Coordinates of C-alpha atoms in Angstrom, one line a residue:
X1 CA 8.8 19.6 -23.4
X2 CA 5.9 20.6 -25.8
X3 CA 8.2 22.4 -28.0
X4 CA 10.7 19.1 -27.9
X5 CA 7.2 16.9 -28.8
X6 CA 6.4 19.4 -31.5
X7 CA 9.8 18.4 -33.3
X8 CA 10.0 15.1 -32.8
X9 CA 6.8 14.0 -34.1
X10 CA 7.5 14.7 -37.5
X11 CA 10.3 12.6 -37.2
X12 CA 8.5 9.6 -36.9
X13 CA 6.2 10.2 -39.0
X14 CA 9.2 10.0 -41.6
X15 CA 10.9 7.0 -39.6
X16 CA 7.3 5.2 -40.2
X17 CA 7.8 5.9 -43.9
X18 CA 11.0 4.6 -43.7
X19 CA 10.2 1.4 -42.3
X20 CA 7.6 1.2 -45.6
X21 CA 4.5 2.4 -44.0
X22 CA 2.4 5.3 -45.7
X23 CA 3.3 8.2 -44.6
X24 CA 0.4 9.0 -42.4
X25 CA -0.1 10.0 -38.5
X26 CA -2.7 7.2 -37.9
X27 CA -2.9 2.9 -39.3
X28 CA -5.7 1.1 -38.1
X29 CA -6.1 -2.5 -37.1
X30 CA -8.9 -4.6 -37.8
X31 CA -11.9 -4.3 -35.9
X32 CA -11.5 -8.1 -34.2
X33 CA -8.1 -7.7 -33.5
X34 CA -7.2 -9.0 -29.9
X35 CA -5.4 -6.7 -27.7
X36 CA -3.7 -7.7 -24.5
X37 CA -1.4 -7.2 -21.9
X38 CA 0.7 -9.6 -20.0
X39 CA 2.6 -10.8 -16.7
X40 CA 3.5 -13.8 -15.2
X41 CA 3.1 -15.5 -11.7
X42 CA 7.0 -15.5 -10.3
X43 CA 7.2 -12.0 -11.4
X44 CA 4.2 -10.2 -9.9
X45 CA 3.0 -12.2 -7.1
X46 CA 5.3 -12.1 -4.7
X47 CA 3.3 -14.6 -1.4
X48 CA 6.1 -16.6 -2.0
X49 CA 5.8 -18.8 0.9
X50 CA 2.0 -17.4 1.8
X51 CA -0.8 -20.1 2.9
X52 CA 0.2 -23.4 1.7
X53 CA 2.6 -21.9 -1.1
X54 CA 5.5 -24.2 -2.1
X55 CA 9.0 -23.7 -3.2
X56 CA 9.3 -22.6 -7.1
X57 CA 13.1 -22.8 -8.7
X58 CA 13.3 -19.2 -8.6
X59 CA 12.1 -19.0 -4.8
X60 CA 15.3 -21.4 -4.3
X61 CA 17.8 -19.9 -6.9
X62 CA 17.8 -16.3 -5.7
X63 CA 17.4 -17.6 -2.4
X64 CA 20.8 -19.3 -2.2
X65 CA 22.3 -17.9 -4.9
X66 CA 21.7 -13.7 -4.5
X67 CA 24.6 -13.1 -6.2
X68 CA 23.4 -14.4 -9.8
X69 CA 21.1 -11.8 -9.9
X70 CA 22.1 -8.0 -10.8
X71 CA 20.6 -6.1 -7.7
X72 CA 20.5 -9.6 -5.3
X73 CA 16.7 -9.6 -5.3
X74 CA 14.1 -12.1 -4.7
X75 CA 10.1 -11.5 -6.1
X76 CA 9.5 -12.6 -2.4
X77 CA 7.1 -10.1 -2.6
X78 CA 7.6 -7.9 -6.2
X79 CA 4.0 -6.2 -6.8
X80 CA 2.4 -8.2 -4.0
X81 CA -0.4 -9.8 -7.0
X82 CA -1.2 -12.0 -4.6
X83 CA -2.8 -9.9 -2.7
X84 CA -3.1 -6.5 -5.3
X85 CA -5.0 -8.3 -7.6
X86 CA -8.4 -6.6 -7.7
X87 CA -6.1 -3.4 -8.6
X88 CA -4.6 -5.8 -11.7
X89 CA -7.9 -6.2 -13.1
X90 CA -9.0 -2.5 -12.8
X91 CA -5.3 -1.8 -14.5
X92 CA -6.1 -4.0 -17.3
X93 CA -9.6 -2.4 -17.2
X94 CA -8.3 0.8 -17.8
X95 CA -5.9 -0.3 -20.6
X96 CA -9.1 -1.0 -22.9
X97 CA -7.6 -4.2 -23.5
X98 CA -9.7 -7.6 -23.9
X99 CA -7.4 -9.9 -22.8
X100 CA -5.0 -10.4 -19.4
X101 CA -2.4 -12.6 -20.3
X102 CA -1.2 -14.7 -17.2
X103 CA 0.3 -17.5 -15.7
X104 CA -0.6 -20.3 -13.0
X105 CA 2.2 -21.0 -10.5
X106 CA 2.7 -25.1 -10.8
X107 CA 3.9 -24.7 -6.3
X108 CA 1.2 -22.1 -5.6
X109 CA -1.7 -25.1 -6.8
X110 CA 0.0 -27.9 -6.0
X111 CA 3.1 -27.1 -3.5
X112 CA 5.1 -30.6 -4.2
X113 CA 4.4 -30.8 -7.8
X114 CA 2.4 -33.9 -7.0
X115 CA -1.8 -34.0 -6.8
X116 CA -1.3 -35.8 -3.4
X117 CA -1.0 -32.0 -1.9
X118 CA -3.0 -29.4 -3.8
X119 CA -3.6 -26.2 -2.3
X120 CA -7.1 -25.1 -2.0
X121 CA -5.8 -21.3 -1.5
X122 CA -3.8 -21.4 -4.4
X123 CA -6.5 -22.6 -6.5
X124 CA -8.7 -20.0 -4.8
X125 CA -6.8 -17.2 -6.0
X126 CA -6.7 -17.8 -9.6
X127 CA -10.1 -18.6 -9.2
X128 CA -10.9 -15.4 -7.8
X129 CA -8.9 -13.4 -10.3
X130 CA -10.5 -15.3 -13.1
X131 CA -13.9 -14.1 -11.8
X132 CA -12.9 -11.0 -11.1
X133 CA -11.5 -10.3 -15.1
X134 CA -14.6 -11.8 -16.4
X135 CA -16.8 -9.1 -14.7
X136 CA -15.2 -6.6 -17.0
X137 CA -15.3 -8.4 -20.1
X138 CA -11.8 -9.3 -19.9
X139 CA -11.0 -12.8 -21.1
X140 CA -8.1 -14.5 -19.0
X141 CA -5.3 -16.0 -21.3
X142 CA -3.8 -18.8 -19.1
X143 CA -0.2 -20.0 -19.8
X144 CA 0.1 -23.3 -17.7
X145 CA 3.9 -23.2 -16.9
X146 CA 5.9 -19.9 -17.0
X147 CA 8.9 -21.2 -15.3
X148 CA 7.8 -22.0 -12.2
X149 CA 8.9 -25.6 -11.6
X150 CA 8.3 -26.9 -8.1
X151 CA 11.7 -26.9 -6.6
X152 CA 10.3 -30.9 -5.4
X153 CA 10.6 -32.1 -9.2
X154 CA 13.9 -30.5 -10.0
X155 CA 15.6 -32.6 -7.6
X156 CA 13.8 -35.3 -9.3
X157 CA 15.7 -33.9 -13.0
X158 CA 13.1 -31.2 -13.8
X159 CA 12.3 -31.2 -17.6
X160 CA 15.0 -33.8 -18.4
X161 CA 13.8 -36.6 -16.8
X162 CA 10.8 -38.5 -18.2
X163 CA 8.4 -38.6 -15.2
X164 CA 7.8 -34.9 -16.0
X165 CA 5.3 -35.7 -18.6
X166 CA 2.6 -37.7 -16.5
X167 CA 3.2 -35.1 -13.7
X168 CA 2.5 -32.1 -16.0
X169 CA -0.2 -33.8 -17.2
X170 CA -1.5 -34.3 -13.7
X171 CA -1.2 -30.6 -13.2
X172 CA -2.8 -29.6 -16.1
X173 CA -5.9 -31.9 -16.0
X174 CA -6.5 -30.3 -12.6
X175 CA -7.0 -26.8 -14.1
X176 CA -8.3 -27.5 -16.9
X177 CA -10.9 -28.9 -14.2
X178 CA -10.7 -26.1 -11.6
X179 CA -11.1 -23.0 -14.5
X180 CA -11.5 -24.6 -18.1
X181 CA -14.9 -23.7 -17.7
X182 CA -14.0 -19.8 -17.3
X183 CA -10.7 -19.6 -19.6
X184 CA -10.9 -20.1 -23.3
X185 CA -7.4 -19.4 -24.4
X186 CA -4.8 -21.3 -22.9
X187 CA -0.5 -22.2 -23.7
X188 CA 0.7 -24.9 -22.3
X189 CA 4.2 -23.5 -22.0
X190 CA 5.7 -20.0 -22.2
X191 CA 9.1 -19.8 -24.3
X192 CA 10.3 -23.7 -24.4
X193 CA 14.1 -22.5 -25.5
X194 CA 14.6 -20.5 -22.6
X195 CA 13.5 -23.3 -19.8
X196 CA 15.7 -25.8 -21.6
X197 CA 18.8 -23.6 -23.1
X198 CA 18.6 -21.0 -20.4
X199 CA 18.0 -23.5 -17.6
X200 CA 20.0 -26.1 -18.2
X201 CA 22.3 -25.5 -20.9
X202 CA 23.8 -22.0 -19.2
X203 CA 24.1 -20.6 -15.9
X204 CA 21.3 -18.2 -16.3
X205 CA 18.0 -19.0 -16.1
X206 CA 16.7 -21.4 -12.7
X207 CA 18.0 -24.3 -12.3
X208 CA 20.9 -22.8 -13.8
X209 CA 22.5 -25.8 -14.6
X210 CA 25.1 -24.8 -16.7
X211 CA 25.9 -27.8 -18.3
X212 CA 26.3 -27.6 -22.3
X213 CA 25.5 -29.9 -25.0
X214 CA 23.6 -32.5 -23.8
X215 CA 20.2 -31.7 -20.9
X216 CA 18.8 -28.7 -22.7
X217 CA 17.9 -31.3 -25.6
X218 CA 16.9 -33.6 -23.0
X219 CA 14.3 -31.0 -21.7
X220 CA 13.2 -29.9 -25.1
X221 CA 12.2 -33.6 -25.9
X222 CA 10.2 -34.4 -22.6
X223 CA 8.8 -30.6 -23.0
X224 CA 7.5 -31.4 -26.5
X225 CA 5.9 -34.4 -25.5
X226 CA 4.6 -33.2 -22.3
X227 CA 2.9 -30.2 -24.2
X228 CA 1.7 -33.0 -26.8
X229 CA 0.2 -35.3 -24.0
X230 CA -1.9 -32.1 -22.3
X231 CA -3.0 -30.6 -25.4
X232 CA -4.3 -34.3 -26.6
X233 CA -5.9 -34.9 -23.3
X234 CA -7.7 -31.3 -24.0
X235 CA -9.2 -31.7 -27.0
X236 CA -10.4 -35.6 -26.1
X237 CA -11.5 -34.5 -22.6
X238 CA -12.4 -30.7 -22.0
X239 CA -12.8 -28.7 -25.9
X240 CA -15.7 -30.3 -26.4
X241 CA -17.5 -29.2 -23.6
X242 CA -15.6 -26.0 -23.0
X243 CA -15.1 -24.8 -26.0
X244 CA -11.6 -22.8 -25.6
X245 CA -8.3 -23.1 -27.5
X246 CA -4.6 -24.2 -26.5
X247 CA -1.3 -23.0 -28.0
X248 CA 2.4 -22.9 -27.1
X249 CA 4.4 -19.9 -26.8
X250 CA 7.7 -19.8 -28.9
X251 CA 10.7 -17.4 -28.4
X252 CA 13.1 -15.7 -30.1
X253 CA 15.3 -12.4 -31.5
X254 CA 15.2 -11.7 -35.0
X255 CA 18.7 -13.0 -36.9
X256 CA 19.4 -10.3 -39.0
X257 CA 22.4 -11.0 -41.4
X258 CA 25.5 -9.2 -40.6
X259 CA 26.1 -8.9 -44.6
X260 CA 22.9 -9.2 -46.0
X261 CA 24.9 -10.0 -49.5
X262 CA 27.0 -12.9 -48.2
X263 CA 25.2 -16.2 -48.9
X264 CA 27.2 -17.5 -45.6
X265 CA 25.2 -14.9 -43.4
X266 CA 22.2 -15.5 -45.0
X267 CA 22.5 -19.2 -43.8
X268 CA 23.5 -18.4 -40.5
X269 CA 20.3 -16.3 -40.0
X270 CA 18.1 -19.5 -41.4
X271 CA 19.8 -22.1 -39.2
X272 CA 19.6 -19.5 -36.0
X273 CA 15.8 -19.4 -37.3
X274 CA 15.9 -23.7 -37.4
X275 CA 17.7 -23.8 -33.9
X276 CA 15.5 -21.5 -32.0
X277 CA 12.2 -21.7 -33.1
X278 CA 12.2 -24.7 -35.3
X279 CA 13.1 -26.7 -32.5
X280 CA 9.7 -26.4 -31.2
X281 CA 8.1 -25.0 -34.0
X282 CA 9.2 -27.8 -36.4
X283 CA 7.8 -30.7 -34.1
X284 CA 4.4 -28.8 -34.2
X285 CA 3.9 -26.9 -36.9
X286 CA 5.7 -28.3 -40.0
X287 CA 3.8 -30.4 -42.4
X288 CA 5.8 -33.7 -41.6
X289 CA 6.7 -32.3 -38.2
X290 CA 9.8 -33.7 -35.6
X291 CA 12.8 -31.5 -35.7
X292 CA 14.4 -29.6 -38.5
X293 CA 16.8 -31.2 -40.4
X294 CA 19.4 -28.9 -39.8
X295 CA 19.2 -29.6 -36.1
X296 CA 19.0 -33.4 -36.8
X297 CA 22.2 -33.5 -39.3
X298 CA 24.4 -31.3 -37.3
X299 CA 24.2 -32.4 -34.0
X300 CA 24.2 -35.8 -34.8
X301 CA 27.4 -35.1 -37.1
X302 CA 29.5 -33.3 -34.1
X303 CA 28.1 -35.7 -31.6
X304 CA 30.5 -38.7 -33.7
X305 CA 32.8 -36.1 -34.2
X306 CA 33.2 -35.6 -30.4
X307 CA 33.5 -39.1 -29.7
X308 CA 29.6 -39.9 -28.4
X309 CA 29.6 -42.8 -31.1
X310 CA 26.7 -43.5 -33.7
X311 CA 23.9 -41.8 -30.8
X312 CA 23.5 -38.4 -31.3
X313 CA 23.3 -36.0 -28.5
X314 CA 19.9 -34.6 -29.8
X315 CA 17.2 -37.6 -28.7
X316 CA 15.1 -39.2 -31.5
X317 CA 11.3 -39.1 -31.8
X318 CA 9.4 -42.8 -33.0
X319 CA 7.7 -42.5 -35.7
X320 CA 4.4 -42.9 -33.5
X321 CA 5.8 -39.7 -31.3
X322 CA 6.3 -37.4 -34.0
X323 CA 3.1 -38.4 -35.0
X324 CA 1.4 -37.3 -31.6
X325 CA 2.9 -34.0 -31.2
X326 CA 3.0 -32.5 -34.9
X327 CA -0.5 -30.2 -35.2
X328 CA -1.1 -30.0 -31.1
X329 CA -1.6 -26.4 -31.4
X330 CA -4.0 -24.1 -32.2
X331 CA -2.2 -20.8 -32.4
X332 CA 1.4 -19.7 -33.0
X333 CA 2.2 -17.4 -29.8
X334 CA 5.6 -15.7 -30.7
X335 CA 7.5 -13.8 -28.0
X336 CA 10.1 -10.8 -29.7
X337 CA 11.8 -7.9 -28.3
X338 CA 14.8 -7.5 -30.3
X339 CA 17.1 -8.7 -33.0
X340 CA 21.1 -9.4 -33.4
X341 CA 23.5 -9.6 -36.3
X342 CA 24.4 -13.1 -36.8
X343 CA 27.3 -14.7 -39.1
X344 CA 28.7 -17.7 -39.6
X345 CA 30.9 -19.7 -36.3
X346 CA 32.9 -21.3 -38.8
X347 CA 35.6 -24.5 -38.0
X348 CA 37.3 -22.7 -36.1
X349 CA 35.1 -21.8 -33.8
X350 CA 35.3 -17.8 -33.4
X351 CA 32.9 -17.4 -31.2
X352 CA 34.5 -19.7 -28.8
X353 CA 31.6 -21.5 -27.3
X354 CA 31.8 -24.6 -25.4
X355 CA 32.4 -28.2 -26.9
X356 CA 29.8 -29.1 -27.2
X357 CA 27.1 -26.6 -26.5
X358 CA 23.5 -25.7 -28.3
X359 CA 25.6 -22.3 -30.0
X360 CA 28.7 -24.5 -31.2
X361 CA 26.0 -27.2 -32.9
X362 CA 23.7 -24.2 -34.2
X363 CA 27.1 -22.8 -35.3
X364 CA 26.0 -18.8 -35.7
X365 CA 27.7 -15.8 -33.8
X366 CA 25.8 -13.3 -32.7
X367 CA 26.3 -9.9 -31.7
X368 CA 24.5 -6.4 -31.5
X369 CA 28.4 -4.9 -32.1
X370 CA 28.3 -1.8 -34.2
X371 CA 24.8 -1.7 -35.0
X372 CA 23.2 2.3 -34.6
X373 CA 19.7 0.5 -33.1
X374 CA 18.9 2.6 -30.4
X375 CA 19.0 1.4 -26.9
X376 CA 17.2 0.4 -24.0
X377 CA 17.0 -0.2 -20.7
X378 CA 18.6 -3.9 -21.0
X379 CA 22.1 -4.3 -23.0
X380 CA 20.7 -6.6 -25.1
X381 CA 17.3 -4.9 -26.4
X382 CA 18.4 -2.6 -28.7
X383 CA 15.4 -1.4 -31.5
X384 CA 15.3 -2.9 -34.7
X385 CA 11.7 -2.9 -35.9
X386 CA 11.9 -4.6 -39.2
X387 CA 13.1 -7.7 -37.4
X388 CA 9.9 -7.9 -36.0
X389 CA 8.4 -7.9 -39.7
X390 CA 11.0 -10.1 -41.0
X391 CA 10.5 -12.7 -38.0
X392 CA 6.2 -12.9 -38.5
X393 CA 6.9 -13.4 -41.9
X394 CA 9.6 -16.6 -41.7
X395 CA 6.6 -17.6 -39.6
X396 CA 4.4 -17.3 -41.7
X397 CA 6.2 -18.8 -44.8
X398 CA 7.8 -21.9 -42.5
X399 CA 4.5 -22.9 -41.5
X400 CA 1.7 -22.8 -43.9
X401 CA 0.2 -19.3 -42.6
X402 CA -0.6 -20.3 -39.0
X403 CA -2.5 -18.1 -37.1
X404 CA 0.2 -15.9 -35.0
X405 CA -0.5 -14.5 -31.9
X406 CA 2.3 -12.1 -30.9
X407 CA 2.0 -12.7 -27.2
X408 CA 5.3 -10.5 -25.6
X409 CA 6.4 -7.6 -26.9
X410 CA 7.8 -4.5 -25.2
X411 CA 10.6 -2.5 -24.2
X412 CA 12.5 -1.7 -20.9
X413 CA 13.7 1.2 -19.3
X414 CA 15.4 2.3 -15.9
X415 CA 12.7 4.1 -14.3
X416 CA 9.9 7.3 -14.9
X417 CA 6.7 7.7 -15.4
X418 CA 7.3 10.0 -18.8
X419 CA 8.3 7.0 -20.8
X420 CA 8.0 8.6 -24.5
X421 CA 10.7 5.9 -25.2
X422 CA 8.1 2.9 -25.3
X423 CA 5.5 4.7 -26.5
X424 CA 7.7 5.4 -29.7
X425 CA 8.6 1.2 -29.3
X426 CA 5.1 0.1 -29.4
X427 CA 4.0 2.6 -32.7
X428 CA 7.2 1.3 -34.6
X429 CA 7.1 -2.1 -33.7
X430 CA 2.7 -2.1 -34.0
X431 CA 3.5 -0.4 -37.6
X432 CA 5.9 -3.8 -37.9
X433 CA 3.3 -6.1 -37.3
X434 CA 0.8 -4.1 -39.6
X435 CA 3.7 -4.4 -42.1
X436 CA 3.3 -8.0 -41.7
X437 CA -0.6 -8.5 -41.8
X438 CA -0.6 -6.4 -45.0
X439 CA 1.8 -8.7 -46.9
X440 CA -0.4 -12.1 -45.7
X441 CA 0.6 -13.0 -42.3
X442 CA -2.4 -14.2 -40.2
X443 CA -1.9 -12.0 -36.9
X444 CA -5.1 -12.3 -35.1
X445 CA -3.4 -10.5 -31.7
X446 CA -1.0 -8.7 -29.6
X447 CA -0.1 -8.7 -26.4
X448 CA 1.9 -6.0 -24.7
X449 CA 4.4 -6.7 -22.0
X450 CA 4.0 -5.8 -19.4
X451 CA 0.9 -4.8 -17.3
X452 CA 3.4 -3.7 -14.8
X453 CA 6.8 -3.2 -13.0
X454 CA 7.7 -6.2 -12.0
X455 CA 10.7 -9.1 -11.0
X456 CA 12.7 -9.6 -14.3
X457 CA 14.5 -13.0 -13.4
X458 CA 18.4 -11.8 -13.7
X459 CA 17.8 -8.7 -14.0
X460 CA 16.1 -8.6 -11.0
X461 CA 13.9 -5.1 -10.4
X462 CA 17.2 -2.7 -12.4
X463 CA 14.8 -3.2 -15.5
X464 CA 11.5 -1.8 -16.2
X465 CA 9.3 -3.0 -18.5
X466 CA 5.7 -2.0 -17.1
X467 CA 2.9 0.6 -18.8
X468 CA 2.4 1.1 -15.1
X469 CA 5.1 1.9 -12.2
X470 CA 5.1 0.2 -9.3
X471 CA 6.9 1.5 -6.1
X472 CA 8.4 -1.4 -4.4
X473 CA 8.7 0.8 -1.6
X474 CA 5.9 1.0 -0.7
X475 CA 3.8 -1.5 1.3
X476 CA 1.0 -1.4 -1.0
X477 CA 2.9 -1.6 -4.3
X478 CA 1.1 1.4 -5.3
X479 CA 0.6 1.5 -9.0
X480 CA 0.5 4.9 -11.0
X481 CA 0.1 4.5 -15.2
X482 CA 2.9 5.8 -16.9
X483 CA 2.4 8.1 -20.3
X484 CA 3.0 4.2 -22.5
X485 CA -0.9 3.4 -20.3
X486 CA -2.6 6.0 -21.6
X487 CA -1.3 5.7 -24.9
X488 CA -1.5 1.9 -25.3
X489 CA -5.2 2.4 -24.1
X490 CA -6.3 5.0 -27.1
X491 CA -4.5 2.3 -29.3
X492 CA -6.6 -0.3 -28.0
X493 CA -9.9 1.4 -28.0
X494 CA -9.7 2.7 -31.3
X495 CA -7.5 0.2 -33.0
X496 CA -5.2 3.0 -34.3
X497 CA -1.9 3.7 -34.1
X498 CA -1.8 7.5 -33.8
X499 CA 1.7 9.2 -33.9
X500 CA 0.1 12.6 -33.1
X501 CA -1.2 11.1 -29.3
X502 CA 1.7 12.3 -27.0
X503 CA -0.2 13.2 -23.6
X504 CA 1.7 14.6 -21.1
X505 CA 1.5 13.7 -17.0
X506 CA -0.4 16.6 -15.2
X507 CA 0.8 18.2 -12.1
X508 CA 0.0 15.5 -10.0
X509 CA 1.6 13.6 -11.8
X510 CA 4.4 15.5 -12.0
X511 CA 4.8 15.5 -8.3
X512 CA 4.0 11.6 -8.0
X513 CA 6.7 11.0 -10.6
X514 CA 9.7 13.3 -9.1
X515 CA 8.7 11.8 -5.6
X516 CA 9.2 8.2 -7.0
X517 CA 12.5 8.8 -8.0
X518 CA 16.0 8.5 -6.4
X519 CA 17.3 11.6 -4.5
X520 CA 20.1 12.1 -6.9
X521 CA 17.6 12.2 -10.0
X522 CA 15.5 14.5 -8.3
X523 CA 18.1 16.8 -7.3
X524 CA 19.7 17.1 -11.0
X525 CA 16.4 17.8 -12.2
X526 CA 15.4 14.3 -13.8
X527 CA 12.4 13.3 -14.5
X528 CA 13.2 10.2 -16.8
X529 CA 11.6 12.1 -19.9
X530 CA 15.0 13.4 -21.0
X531 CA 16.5 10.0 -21.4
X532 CA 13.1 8.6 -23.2
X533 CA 13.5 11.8 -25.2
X534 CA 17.2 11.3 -26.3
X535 CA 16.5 7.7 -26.8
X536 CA 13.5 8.7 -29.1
X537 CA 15.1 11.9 -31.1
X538 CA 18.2 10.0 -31.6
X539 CA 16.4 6.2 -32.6
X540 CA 14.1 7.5 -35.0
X541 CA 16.9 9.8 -36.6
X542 CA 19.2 6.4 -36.9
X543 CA 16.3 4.1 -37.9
X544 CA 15.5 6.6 -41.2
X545 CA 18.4 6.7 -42.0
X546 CA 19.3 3.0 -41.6
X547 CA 15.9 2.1 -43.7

């Protein structure tokens, strides 16, 4: 293995040149640079029905519907946070991080959705975990609404029906009551695209509507105005005494042209760029805000063209409205993992997407087909670096230098605890974002994901994207850090990204690790370091010669 180490760093030393860093073992990040790591409530805490708990639109998805998820899992219990969560903190602790990015389940505080039930051992727990992070110096970034709708309001509509806004707000005021005191960062929402698109638009994230073209822009309008309405009502009621901040959380894979001569492609990649961030971003961060043009035009073209008359299928904002929602934030939290090729859908439609449907009005195909980005754990994270540069700096240009935090960022894999693989990630993708800060883009922060193993939604527990393992087998959700923990924790205490760091697991370890895995890994000899090392020799040897 050493020997293996010994060869390979050199190679990414040169991939790091290649991706137009200096060629140098070590790049440094400014000394008030926020580092963080990150989970969310459905994911980690499992309790799903514990003390006055209600039901989420997860709990009921993979409740009746097993079979939309890859393994048939529930989080019913995942990592157990609910009741491991002094261990979180002394995880997070040990990662030399400063910040714990996580989010408040909306049926844990208040099981109905509505303030006429709200659970005072749900608000207990959060309180208690915020307490518990601020006696290490940690400071607790709170996203308000990770996905966990109470499954009470989506028989109501959910997000597309108007009477979501007063009850958010409702929700929000409450913990901005209970812990606004305590927590100084907050996002209203986490990744707006995916809980409208992926919810309603497709059968794959909960509610899992599946129904194309016409709620998901429904939800994205009551979602922006809902976000609007809290963010108002904390800077006129609770900033001035608390003193914090409150963002939003956008989403989305880098569109990388498939030809980057063809003008056509090159237009595909800035509508994909309109239709998944400027959807939200526009509204909030432009300088004459409501949505992009693009989005306006087109959908309100193929809407007559489909025979919905003179109203388009995309809502309209009043003057007033767009108004109210442009400037309610006061970060730019950008989720990335990945990127995609993306051309032109043409007339003809050739990437045969539903009539009408959010991809037939944004009009780009995407694919990851024939690209040499090395893979990952999911089939559709593949490892493309640069995107990550070329997305902060379409951020940055869009919208008037914003401060950017990158709030998710990571890679998965299927298992180990020798996960050289996402060390390599975060030093490539880190050097990305240093790229970016270089050239002008005001990054203030990063945020790993994730603290741990944990419930990824359709995925269910196949996919690993933890710095720390967590056996599900066991009834105490042990946790053991992985090689990426120790790594991600000398980054964070000395703000450098240092190739030449590539600790190895002692015997221990060793013994921990081969015990944790299945009997036919163990038995072949596996450890899950070969496949991180493959993954790692073969990626960097692609991505030098790609740059």
């Amino acid at each position: 293995m050493e020997t293996m180490m010994q060869f390979i760093l050199p190679l990414f030393v040169l991939t790091a040149a290649c991706l137009g860093s200096p060629v140098s073992q070590t790049r440094r990040f400014p000394n008030d640079f926020l580092w963080g790591v990150g989970s969310s409530s459905y994911q980690i805490e499992g309790g799903w029905n514990a003390d006055d708990k209600g039901e989420s639109i997860w709990d009921f998805l993979t409740h009746t519907h097993p079979e939309k998820i890859a393994d048939q899992s529930n989080a019913d219990v995942s990592a157990d946070s609910y009741h491991q969560w002094k261990r979180d903190v002394q995880m997070v602790k040990e990662l030399h991080v400063g910040t714990y990015r996580f989010s408040l389940s909306w049926p844990r505080i208040m099981p109905g959705g509505y303030m006429n039930h709200v659970s005072t051992a749900g608000i207990k727990y959060y309180s208690n975990l915020i307490d518990e992070l601020l006696r290490y110096n940690i400071t607790p970034m709170v996203t308000i609404y990770h996905w966990e709708l109470p499954q009470k309001l989506q028989e109501l509509g959910g997000w597309t029906n108007p009477e979501i806004i007063p009850l958010f707000k409702d929700y929000a005021r409450l913990v901005l009551e209970m812990y606004g005191d305590r927590v100084k960062i907050w996002t209203t929402v986490n990744e707006p695209w995916h809980v409208c698109e992926h919810g309603y638009g497709v059968d794959y994230m909960a509610p899992s509507y599946n129904y194309p073209g016409i709620p998901a822009y429904l939800c994205g309008h009551n979602l922006l105005k809902a976000h609007a309405e809290v963010v108002h009502m904390y800077r006129e009621l609770f900033q001035p005494r608390q003193g914090g901040r409150m963002g939003i959380t956008l989403d989305t894979s880098w569109p990388e042209p498939k030809d980057p001569n063809s003008a056509e492609d090159r237009e595909a990649s800035e509508r994909a760029m309109q239709f998944y961030v400027g959807w939200f971003g526009h509204p909030i961060f432009s300088k004459h805000g409501n949505y992009p043009k693009v989005m306006i035009e087109r959908i309100r073209n193929l809407s007559k063209e489909q025979g919905f008359g003179a109203r388009s299928r995309l809502p309209v904002f009043t003057t007033e409205e767009i108004h109210r929602i442009r400037g309610t934030s006061d970060f730019f939290g950008i989720n990335s993992y990945t990127s995609n090729l993306v051309t032109s859908n043409g007339h003809n439609n050739t990437g045969k997407f539903p009539v009408p449907s959010f991809n037939h009005d944004m009009g780009v195909v995407e694919s990851q087909e024939g690209v040499d980005w090395p893979g990952s754990g999911s089939v559709w994270l593949k490892v493309y670096p640069k995107g990550m540069y070329n997305l902060l700096m379409w951020i940055h240009r869009e919208y008037n230098a914003p401060e950017i935090i990158v709030t998710e960022n990571g890679v998965s894999d299927r298992g180990g605890l020798e996960d050289y693989a996402r060390v390599d990630y975060y030093n490539l993708y880190l050097s990305a974002v240093l790229d970016a800060m270089e050239d002008g883009a005001n990054i203030s922060g990063y945020i790993a994901w994730s603290l741990m193993d944990s419930y990824e939604w359709k995925a269910g527990f196949s996919e690993k994207f933890g710095l720390y393992h967590v056996d599900f087998n066991s009834p105490q959700r042990t946790r053991t850090p992985k090689i990426s923990a120790r790594v991600f924790a000398q980054l964070c205490k000395t703000n450098t990204i240092d190739w030449s760091y590539r600790p190895q697991l002692d015997d221990e370890q060793q013994l921990v690790a081969m015990a944790q895995l299945p009997a036919e890994a163990r038995t072949s000899g596996a450890s899950g370091a070969s496949g991180a090392v493959s993954w790692s020799l073969m990626g960097v040897l692609l991505l030098a010669l790609l740059r």
